[in-house]
Amino acid sequence: MRSPKNWLAILLKPFRKHRAEQELDEELRFHLEKQVELNIAAGMSPDAARRQALVEFGGVQQTKERVREISWGYPLEALLQDVRYGLRMLRKNPVFTAIAVLTLGLGIGMNTSIFSLIDSILFRSLPASRPEDLVLLRWHAHHQPKLHGHSSYGDCPNNRSANNPNPNGCSFSLPFFTIARSQTNLFSGITAFAHAPQLDLSGNGAATIVNNAQFVSGEFFSTLGIKAALGRMLEPADDTPASASAVVLSYGYWQSAFGGSRTAVGRTIRLNGLPFTIVGVAQQGFSGLSPGSQFDLWVPLATRPHLTPRWMPKDDGGGSWWLILVARTKPGVSVQQAQTAVSLLYRNETLHEEKPLYAEADAPGVDVVPAQQGLEGFRRTALPPLYILMLAVALVLLIACANIAGLLLARAVGRSKEIAVRLMLGARRSRLVAQLLVESLLLSFAGGALGLLLARWGTYGLMVIATRFNSGPPPFNPQLDGRVLAFTAGTAILTGLFFGLIPALRSLRLDLTPALKTGSGASTAGISGSKWYSLGNALVVAQVSLAIVALITAGLLVRTLRNLEKVNLGFDAHNVLVFGLNPTLAGYKGTQLDPLYRDLQEKFAAVPSVTSVSYSWMALLTGGEWDTDIHIPGTPESERVDSDFMPVGPRFFETLRIPLLAGRDFSGADFSAASLRSARPPDSPPDPAAAPIPVIINETFARRFFPNINPLGRHVDEAMTEDKTRPRGPGWDVVGVVGNTKYEGLRREISPTMYVASGGNGWFTIRTAGDPMQIVPAIRDIINRRDNNLAMFRVATESQQIDKLVFFDRLLARFSTAFGLLAVALACIGLYGLLSYEVTRRTREIGIRVAIGAQRSNVIRMVVVPGLLLATTGAAVGTGASLGVSRLLSSTLYEVNPGDPVTLVGSAIVLIVVALAACYFPARRATRVDPLVALRYE
């Protein structure tokens, strides 16, 4: 066994080259002299003995080389030699090196930037202690459960589609959570959480609306291992009906709303008019468990009945599912054991109650899955745009690699004599390939280092753009962590091999005799089969193909954006201010709502420059939508259809300039009746003896359900419910027809819609003669003078709301267009470089042609036609490939097909025109060749 001293000597041997060479010379000299002595002893003369010894050794230098190769340190020594030589060669060609490094840095940097965002969304661990131990509970069955209510806010996938034969989800009832929490033999900790409704927060300056609050069980923070930055976290004792109401703030909300004051802990605030004590601030960096969630505060589950408007006892019963359950299995209990035990509890709870939620054949059960996998949060909405951008920047990087490969091919041809000389001196071809690959890898590593720097700037820019409409910090925090660095290193290595291997192999296809005869400027001397630069042609075709894919993708996204921007809204969105107001959070109830809204409507209308004011349940194009099941008389009694539903206030259609096509608008009597209806308890049964409710329908409703007849005066029934004991309501009578309008969003098709008179709730819509935002201070002042506990929220113009709806489409269109144009530019630069090289290579031929009378047009055609042929071939290949790639965009596109001929043909024309420009300049240079100079060339 070697001593540590000997191992150190071996490790340092490659770095002590002079000493090692000296020892090798001495050893070879010793063996050579011994052989000479033996030959002399055998009767040879001294000269003959030395000559024979050298023959037997096979050459001293060759013997040295073989000895070096069998040394374990030889690969490292060879690598160091190649690195030094590669650096010298790159330094010798600074322009080429700068272009290659900048191109690679841009491509690798863009890829790293997008990957860092994907990494932060897809691979980042949940913000909890030991997140790998957390599990999520998910139910499954063969049919839908018979529920009173179901809520899911995107924490995890819920597949409850009526067409799904095996529905599943992760929302559970409060009684089931109580049972699961009692299973201390299975879980060392289990917690439940759910989104809270809008909360009106007062007692800390002006009243504000909190949209990001969460109900959590008392074990929430202890189960997740979240510590307090200030004060304490919620505890099980806080989650009881008899305990004093406590609230915990997120670190970011504490900083923004309370100025980071330590006196905030212990302060009493009011949520929906109820007193709550701030007991602590969560540790920095935690704003919720689900990926991308950003909560401002947390309150105990026990406070839900007091903070939820129109809450009823059955909302916390076994038929109301709204809680997400996350647990830690107890040490010694496997996930399979926990799953079996919880599934048994679930079956007992849902099958054997007084009102079973399933039939036995439904086979209900529970899956226990890793929380990291099961909690998706905002991943589903954030990842698709990033995947599209990742595809675009990957195409740019591939084109850049092909471009540099073409440059290296041309450069390798210029080094043909150097390579031929090295081969003649005995260098092995594999050794030369390795040395050329090291040069390529040096370029890619330099590009990767530059790419990391560009990625930091790019990621920051993307986050600033992506959070343009958000008031808080970005939901994801990309960082250059180990995965991102590994991705960049891997990309750099693969990139270097990709653009370096083929040129390195191609450069060794030398015919040594002609290569040694020509000068270094001989373009193709000694390269067999290089009369037509076929490998360079293939690289150009590949670049053009990838560029056309990027350009077509950009074209489809741009057309989608244009289609969305040109959508017929059905109303005039200019000079319209919208904002939300929820008086129920400030304690207003029943008949108090209608007088409040009427009073505010009158005062808003008196503000200078205001031309019209109305209100509705939800402002158009703000993302909310209400639909209801109805029954059309004359169809089977059990048949139900779906219709959008919108309660609106006085002058709603006038304010938004929605045309009234037939019938009448709502009257004062209609609104008075609506006010009385809104004052009834939320779950009170309908009165069959009541008069039908007046309703105004849109064109789509009239065409679909009353075709070829006058819809005015027609009656619409409420759909039959599964509860046969519940009477059917009085239904609706059609009193008017208005034009179609977009309701929830731009992409959704216009559905049949019913408008009813509102008893006072929701959003205000104000039309002005000038800029709507200029009246916001006056509107705030009116509301504060009426009641300073009322808080406005989501204040914006209708145009800003529309911009928000198309923001990510605009972002995708702009980025993909930039990447597509960059791809086209790189591809055409590659084509230009190839044709310029061809003109240089064929200078003598061109001179001879001109000397014997070739016309200028013939010379241009000789250069341009092959270039256009390459571009056309690449465009054809890329167009075919884009049909498969663009189908991945089908869910993102709007009113444009992946195979849209206008986009395909337009993209091809743009590329061919740019390619023609790339062909023209080398062609013009070819026409200016002086025959006398050309005949002396080379």
Short mmCIF file of N, CA and C in Angstrom, two decimals, residues 303-405:
data_model
loop_
_atom_site.label_atom_id
_atom_site.label_comp_id
_atom_site.label_asym_id
_atom_site.label_seq_id
_atom_site.Cartn_x
_atom_site.Cartn_y
_atom_site.Cartn_z
N THR A 303 -63.32 30.84 12.99
CA THR A 303 -63.88 32.17 12.72
C THR A 303 -64.65 32.22 11.41
N ARG A 304 -64.69 31.13 10.66
CA ARG A 304 -65.36 31.14 9.35
C ARG A 304 -66.82 31.54 9.44
N PRO A 305 -67.61 31.03 10.39
CA PRO A 305 -69.03 31.44 10.43
C PRO A 305 -69.21 32.94 10.62
N HIS A 306 -68.27 33.61 11.26
CA HIS A 306 -68.42 35.04 11.51
C HIS A 306 -67.91 35.90 10.37
N LEU A 307 -66.96 35.37 9.59
CA LEU A 307 -66.34 36.17 8.54
C LEU A 307 -66.92 35.90 7.15
N THR A 308 -67.72 34.86 7.01
CA THR A 308 -68.26 34.50 5.70
C THR A 308 -69.68 35.03 5.55
N PRO A 309 -69.91 35.95 4.61
CA PRO A 309 -71.27 36.45 4.41
C PRO A 309 -72.22 35.33 4.02
N ARG A 310 -73.43 35.41 4.56
CA ARG A 310 -74.49 34.44 4.25
C ARG A 310 -74.11 33.01 4.62
N TRP A 311 -73.25 32.88 5.64
CA TRP A 311 -72.89 31.53 6.10
C TRP A 311 -74.09 30.85 6.73
N MET A 312 -74.23 29.54 6.52
CA MET A 312 -75.30 28.73 7.12
C MET A 312 -74.68 27.52 7.78
N PRO A 313 -75.30 26.95 8.80
CA PRO A 313 -74.72 25.79 9.51
C PRO A 313 -74.36 24.64 8.58
N LYS A 314 -75.16 24.43 7.52
CA LYS A 314 -74.87 23.29 6.65
C LYS A 314 -73.58 23.50 5.84
N ASP A 315 -73.08 24.75 5.81
CA ASP A 315 -71.82 24.99 5.11
C ASP A 315 -70.63 24.33 5.80
N ASP A 316 -70.79 23.98 7.07
CA ASP A 316 -69.75 23.24 7.78
C ASP A 316 -70.14 21.79 8.00
N GLY A 317 -71.16 21.31 7.28
CA GLY A 317 -71.61 19.93 7.42
C GLY A 317 -70.86 18.98 6.51
N GLY A 318 -71.26 17.71 6.56
CA GLY A 318 -70.58 16.68 5.78
C GLY A 318 -70.77 16.80 4.28
N GLY A 319 -71.79 17.56 3.83
CA GLY A 319 -72.03 17.71 2.40
C GLY A 319 -71.40 18.95 1.80
N SER A 320 -70.60 19.65 2.57
CA SER A 320 -69.90 20.84 2.07
C SER A 320 -68.41 20.60 2.15
N TRP A 321 -67.76 20.51 0.99
CA TRP A 321 -66.33 20.18 0.91
C TRP A 321 -65.56 21.43 0.49
N TRP A 322 -64.63 21.86 1.35
CA TRP A 322 -63.92 23.11 1.08
C TRP A 322 -62.52 23.16 1.68
N LEU A 323 -62.09 22.11 2.38
CA LEU A 323 -60.82 22.11 3.09
C LEU A 323 -59.77 21.26 2.37
N ILE A 324 -58.55 21.76 2.31
CA ILE A 324 -57.39 20.99 1.82
C ILE A 324 -56.69 20.40 3.04
N LEU A 325 -56.40 19.10 3.00
CA LEU A 325 -55.79 18.42 4.14
C LEU A 325 -54.35 18.00 3.80
N VAL A 326 -53.42 18.42 4.65
CA VAL A 326 -52.00 18.08 4.51
C VAL A 326 -51.53 17.51 5.84
N ALA A 327 -50.73 16.44 5.79
CA ALA A 327 -50.33 15.76 7.03
C ALA A 327 -48.89 15.29 6.94
N ARG A 328 -48.37 14.88 8.10
CA ARG A 328 -47.09 14.18 8.19
C ARG A 328 -47.37 12.81 8.78
N THR A 329 -46.93 11.77 8.07
CA THR A 329 -47.15 10.42 8.60
C THR A 329 -46.26 10.19 9.82
N LYS A 330 -46.75 9.39 10.72
CA LYS A 330 -46.01 9.10 11.95
C LYS A 330 -44.83 8.19 11.63
N PRO A 331 -43.69 8.36 12.31
CA PRO A 331 -42.56 7.46 12.09
C PRO A 331 -42.98 6.01 12.28
N GLY A 332 -42.60 5.17 11.32
CA GLY A 332 -42.97 3.76 11.37
C GLY A 332 -44.23 3.43 10.61
N VAL A 333 -44.99 4.45 10.20
CA VAL A 333 -46.22 4.23 9.43
C VAL A 333 -45.93 4.54 7.96
N SER A 334 -46.10 3.55 7.10
CA SER A 334 -45.84 3.77 5.68
C SER A 334 -46.98 4.53 5.05
N VAL A 335 -46.71 5.10 3.89
CA VAL A 335 -47.74 5.84 3.17
C VAL A 335 -48.89 4.91 2.79
N GLN A 336 -48.57 3.66 2.43
CA GLN A 336 -49.62 2.72 2.05
C GLN A 336 -50.51 2.38 3.24
N GLN A 337 -49.92 2.21 4.42
CA GLN A 337 -50.73 1.96 5.61
C GLN A 337 -51.64 3.14 5.92
N ALA A 338 -51.10 4.34 5.84
CA ALA A 338 -51.93 5.53 6.09
C ALA A 338 -53.05 5.63 5.06
N GLN A 339 -52.75 5.33 3.80
CA GLN A 339 -53.76 5.42 2.75
C GLN A 339 -54.89 4.42 2.99
N THR A 340 -54.55 3.21 3.37
CA THR A 340 -55.58 2.19 3.63
C THR A 340 -56.47 2.61 4.79
N ALA A 341 -55.86 3.09 5.88
CA ALA A 341 -56.65 3.48 7.05
C ALA A 341 -57.54 4.69 6.76
N VAL A 342 -57.00 5.70 6.06
CA VAL A 342 -57.80 6.90 5.76
C VAL A 342 -58.90 6.57 4.77
N SER A 343 -58.66 5.69 3.82
CA SER A 343 -59.70 5.30 2.87
C SER A 343 -60.87 4.63 3.60
N LEU A 344 -60.57 3.82 4.61
CA LEU A 344 -61.64 3.20 5.39
C LEU A 344 -62.46 4.25 6.14
N LEU A 345 -61.78 5.24 6.73
CA LEU A 345 -62.50 6.33 7.39
C LEU A 345 -63.38 7.09 6.40
N TYR A 346 -62.84 7.33 5.22
CA TYR A 346 -63.57 8.08 4.20
C TYR A 346 -64.82 7.32 3.75
N ARG A 347 -64.67 6.02 3.55
CA ARG A 347 -65.83 5.21 3.14
C ARG A 347 -66.91 5.22 4.21
N ASN A 348 -66.51 5.06 5.44
CA ASN A 348 -67.50 5.08 6.52
C ASN A 348 -68.21 6.42 6.60
N GLU A 349 -67.46 7.50 6.41
CA GLU A 349 -68.03 8.85 6.52
C GLU A 349 -68.99 9.15 5.38
N THR A 350 -68.70 8.66 4.17
CA THR A 350 -69.51 9.03 3.01
C THR A 350 -70.57 8.01 2.63
N LEU A 351 -70.44 6.77 3.11
CA LEU A 351 -71.40 5.73 2.72
C LEU A 351 -72.44 5.43 3.80
N HIS A 352 -72.09 5.63 5.06
CA HIS A 352 -72.94 5.13 6.13
C HIS A 352 -73.53 6.23 6.99
N GLU A 353 -73.57 7.45 6.48
CA GLU A 353 -74.23 8.54 7.19
C GLU A 353 -75.73 8.51 6.90
N GLU A 354 -76.44 9.41 7.55
CA GLU A 354 -77.90 9.47 7.36
C GLU A 354 -78.25 9.76 5.90
N LYS A 355 -77.46 10.65 5.27
CA LYS A 355 -77.63 10.95 3.85
C LYS A 355 -76.33 10.58 3.14
N PRO A 356 -76.22 9.33 2.67
CA PRO A 356 -74.97 8.91 2.02
C PRO A 356 -74.63 9.78 0.82
N LEU A 357 -73.33 10.04 0.64
CA LEU A 357 -72.87 10.85 -0.47
C LEU A 357 -72.52 10.01 -1.69
N TYR A 358 -72.33 8.71 -1.48
CA TYR A 358 -72.02 7.79 -2.57
C TYR A 358 -72.89 6.56 -2.43
N ALA A 359 -72.93 5.79 -3.54
CA ALA A 359 -73.43 4.42 -3.49
C ALA A 359 -72.23 3.49 -3.29
N GLU A 360 -72.49 2.28 -2.81
CA GLU A 360 -71.41 1.33 -2.55
C GLU A 360 -70.60 1.05 -3.81
N ALA A 361 -71.30 1.03 -4.98
CA ALA A 361 -70.62 0.73 -6.24
C ALA A 361 -69.67 1.85 -6.67
N ASP A 362 -69.77 3.00 -6.05
CA ASP A 362 -68.89 4.12 -6.44
C ASP A 362 -67.46 3.92 -5.97
N ALA A 363 -67.26 2.98 -5.01
CA ALA A 363 -65.92 2.64 -4.51
C ALA A 363 -65.11 3.87 -4.14
N PRO A 364 -65.62 4.69 -3.22
CA PRO A 364 -64.84 5.88 -2.84
C PRO A 364 -63.59 5.49 -2.05
N GLY A 365 -62.57 6.29 -2.18
CA GLY A 365 -61.33 6.05 -1.45
C GLY A 365 -60.48 7.30 -1.41
N VAL A 366 -59.34 7.19 -0.73
CA VAL A 366 -58.44 8.33 -0.57
C VAL A 366 -57.03 7.90 -0.98
N ASP A 367 -56.37 8.74 -1.75
CA ASP A 367 -54.96 8.56 -2.08
C ASP A 367 -54.14 9.50 -1.22
N VAL A 368 -53.04 8.99 -0.69
CA VAL A 368 -52.10 9.80 0.09
C VAL A 368 -50.87 10.00 -0.80
N VAL A 369 -50.70 11.23 -1.28
CA VAL A 369 -49.64 11.53 -2.26
C VAL A 369 -48.69 12.57 -1.68
N PRO A 370 -47.43 12.62 -2.15
CA PRO A 370 -46.52 13.66 -1.67
C PRO A 370 -47.09 15.05 -1.93
N ALA A 371 -47.03 15.92 -0.95
CA ALA A 371 -47.57 17.27 -1.10
C ALA A 371 -46.83 18.03 -2.19
N GLN A 372 -45.52 17.78 -2.34
CA GLN A 372 -44.75 18.46 -3.37
C GLN A 372 -45.32 18.16 -4.75
N GLN A 373 -45.85 16.97 -4.93
CA GLN A 373 -46.41 16.57 -6.21
C GLN A 373 -47.87 16.99 -6.33
N GLY A 374 -48.63 16.88 -5.24
CA GLY A 374 -50.07 17.10 -5.31
C GLY A 374 -50.49 18.55 -5.30
N LEU A 375 -49.75 19.42 -4.60
CA LEU A 375 -50.11 20.84 -4.54
C LEU A 375 -49.54 21.56 -5.76
N GLU A 376 -50.41 21.99 -6.63
CA GLU A 376 -49.96 22.63 -7.87
C GLU A 376 -49.99 24.14 -7.77
N GLY A 377 -50.98 24.69 -7.07
CA GLY A 377 -51.07 26.14 -6.96
C GLY A 377 -51.17 26.80 -8.33
N PHE A 378 -50.30 27.77 -8.57
CA PHE A 378 -50.34 28.53 -9.82
C PHE A 378 -49.46 27.92 -10.90
N ARG A 379 -48.97 26.69 -10.69
CA ARG A 379 -48.11 26.07 -11.70
C ARG A 379 -48.83 25.93 -13.03
N ARG A 380 -50.09 25.49 -12.98
CA ARG A 380 -50.80 25.19 -14.22
C ARG A 380 -50.97 26.43 -15.10
N THR A 381 -51.16 27.60 -14.50
CA THR A 381 -51.33 28.81 -15.30
C THR A 381 -50.01 29.45 -15.67
N ALA A 382 -48.98 29.25 -14.84
CA ALA A 382 -47.70 29.92 -15.08
C ALA A 382 -46.82 29.15 -16.05
N LEU A 383 -46.91 27.82 -16.08
CA LEU A 383 -45.97 27.03 -16.87
C LEU A 383 -46.21 27.06 -18.38
N PRO A 384 -47.47 26.98 -18.89
CA PRO A 384 -47.64 26.94 -20.35
C PRO A 384 -46.98 28.09 -21.09
N PRO A 385 -47.13 29.38 -20.66
CA PRO A 385 -46.42 30.44 -21.38
C PRO A 385 -44.90 30.26 -21.33
N LEU A 386 -44.38 29.78 -20.19
CA LEU A 386 -42.94 29.59 -20.08
C LEU A 386 -42.46 28.47 -20.99
N TYR A 387 -43.26 27.41 -21.14
CA TYR A 387 -42.88 26.34 -22.06
C TYR A 387 -42.79 26.87 -23.50
N ILE A 388 -43.71 27.76 -23.87
CA ILE A 388 -43.67 28.33 -25.22
C ILE A 388 -42.41 29.17 -25.40
N LEU A 389 -42.09 29.99 -24.40
CA LEU A 389 -40.87 30.80 -24.48
C LEU A 389 -39.63 29.92 -24.49
N MET A 390 -39.67 28.82 -23.72
CA MET A 390 -38.52 27.90 -23.68
C MET A 390 -38.31 27.27 -25.05
N LEU A 391 -39.40 26.93 -25.73
CA LEU A 391 -39.28 26.39 -27.09
C LEU A 391 -38.65 27.41 -28.01
N ALA A 392 -39.08 28.67 -27.90
CA ALA A 392 -38.55 29.72 -28.78
C ALA A 392 -37.06 29.94 -28.55
N VAL A 393 -36.64 30.05 -27.29
CA VAL A 393 -35.22 30.32 -27.03
C VAL A 393 -34.37 29.09 -27.32
N ALA A 394 -34.93 27.90 -27.19
CA ALA A 394 -34.18 26.69 -27.57
C ALA A 394 -33.92 26.68 -29.07
N LEU A 395 -34.90 27.11 -29.87
CA LEU A 395 -34.69 27.19 -31.32
C LEU A 395 -33.59 28.20 -31.64
N VAL A 396 -33.60 29.33 -30.93
CA VAL A 396 -32.55 30.34 -31.16
C VAL A 396 -31.18 29.76 -30.85
N LEU A 397 -31.08 29.00 -29.74
CA LEU A 397 -29.79 28.42 -29.37
C LEU A 397 -29.34 27.40 -30.41
N LEU A 398 -30.25 26.57 -30.90
CA LEU A 398 -29.88 25.58 -31.92
C LEU A 398 -29.39 26.27 -33.19
N ILE A 399 -30.07 27.35 -33.57
CA ILE A 399 -29.64 28.09 -34.77
C ILE A 399 -28.26 28.68 -34.53
N ALA A 400 -28.04 29.23 -33.34
CA ALA A 400 -26.72 29.79 -33.02
C ALA A 400 -25.64 28.72 -33.10
N CYS A 401 -25.95 27.52 -32.60
CA CYS A 401 -24.98 26.42 -32.67
C CYS A 401 -24.66 26.06 -34.12
N ALA A 402 -25.71 25.96 -34.95
CA ALA A 402 -25.49 25.63 -36.35
C ALA A 402 -24.69 26.74 -37.03
N ASN A 403 -24.96 27.98 -36.65
CA ASN A 403 -24.23 29.12 -37.22
C ASN A 403 -22.75 29.03 -36.90
N ILE A 404 -22.44 28.79 -35.63
CA ILE A 404 -21.04 28.70 -35.22
C ILE A 404 -20.38 27.47 -35.83
N ALA A 405 -21.15 26.38 -35.97
CA ALA A 405 -20.59 25.19 -36.63
C ALA A 405 -20.17 25.53 -38.06
#
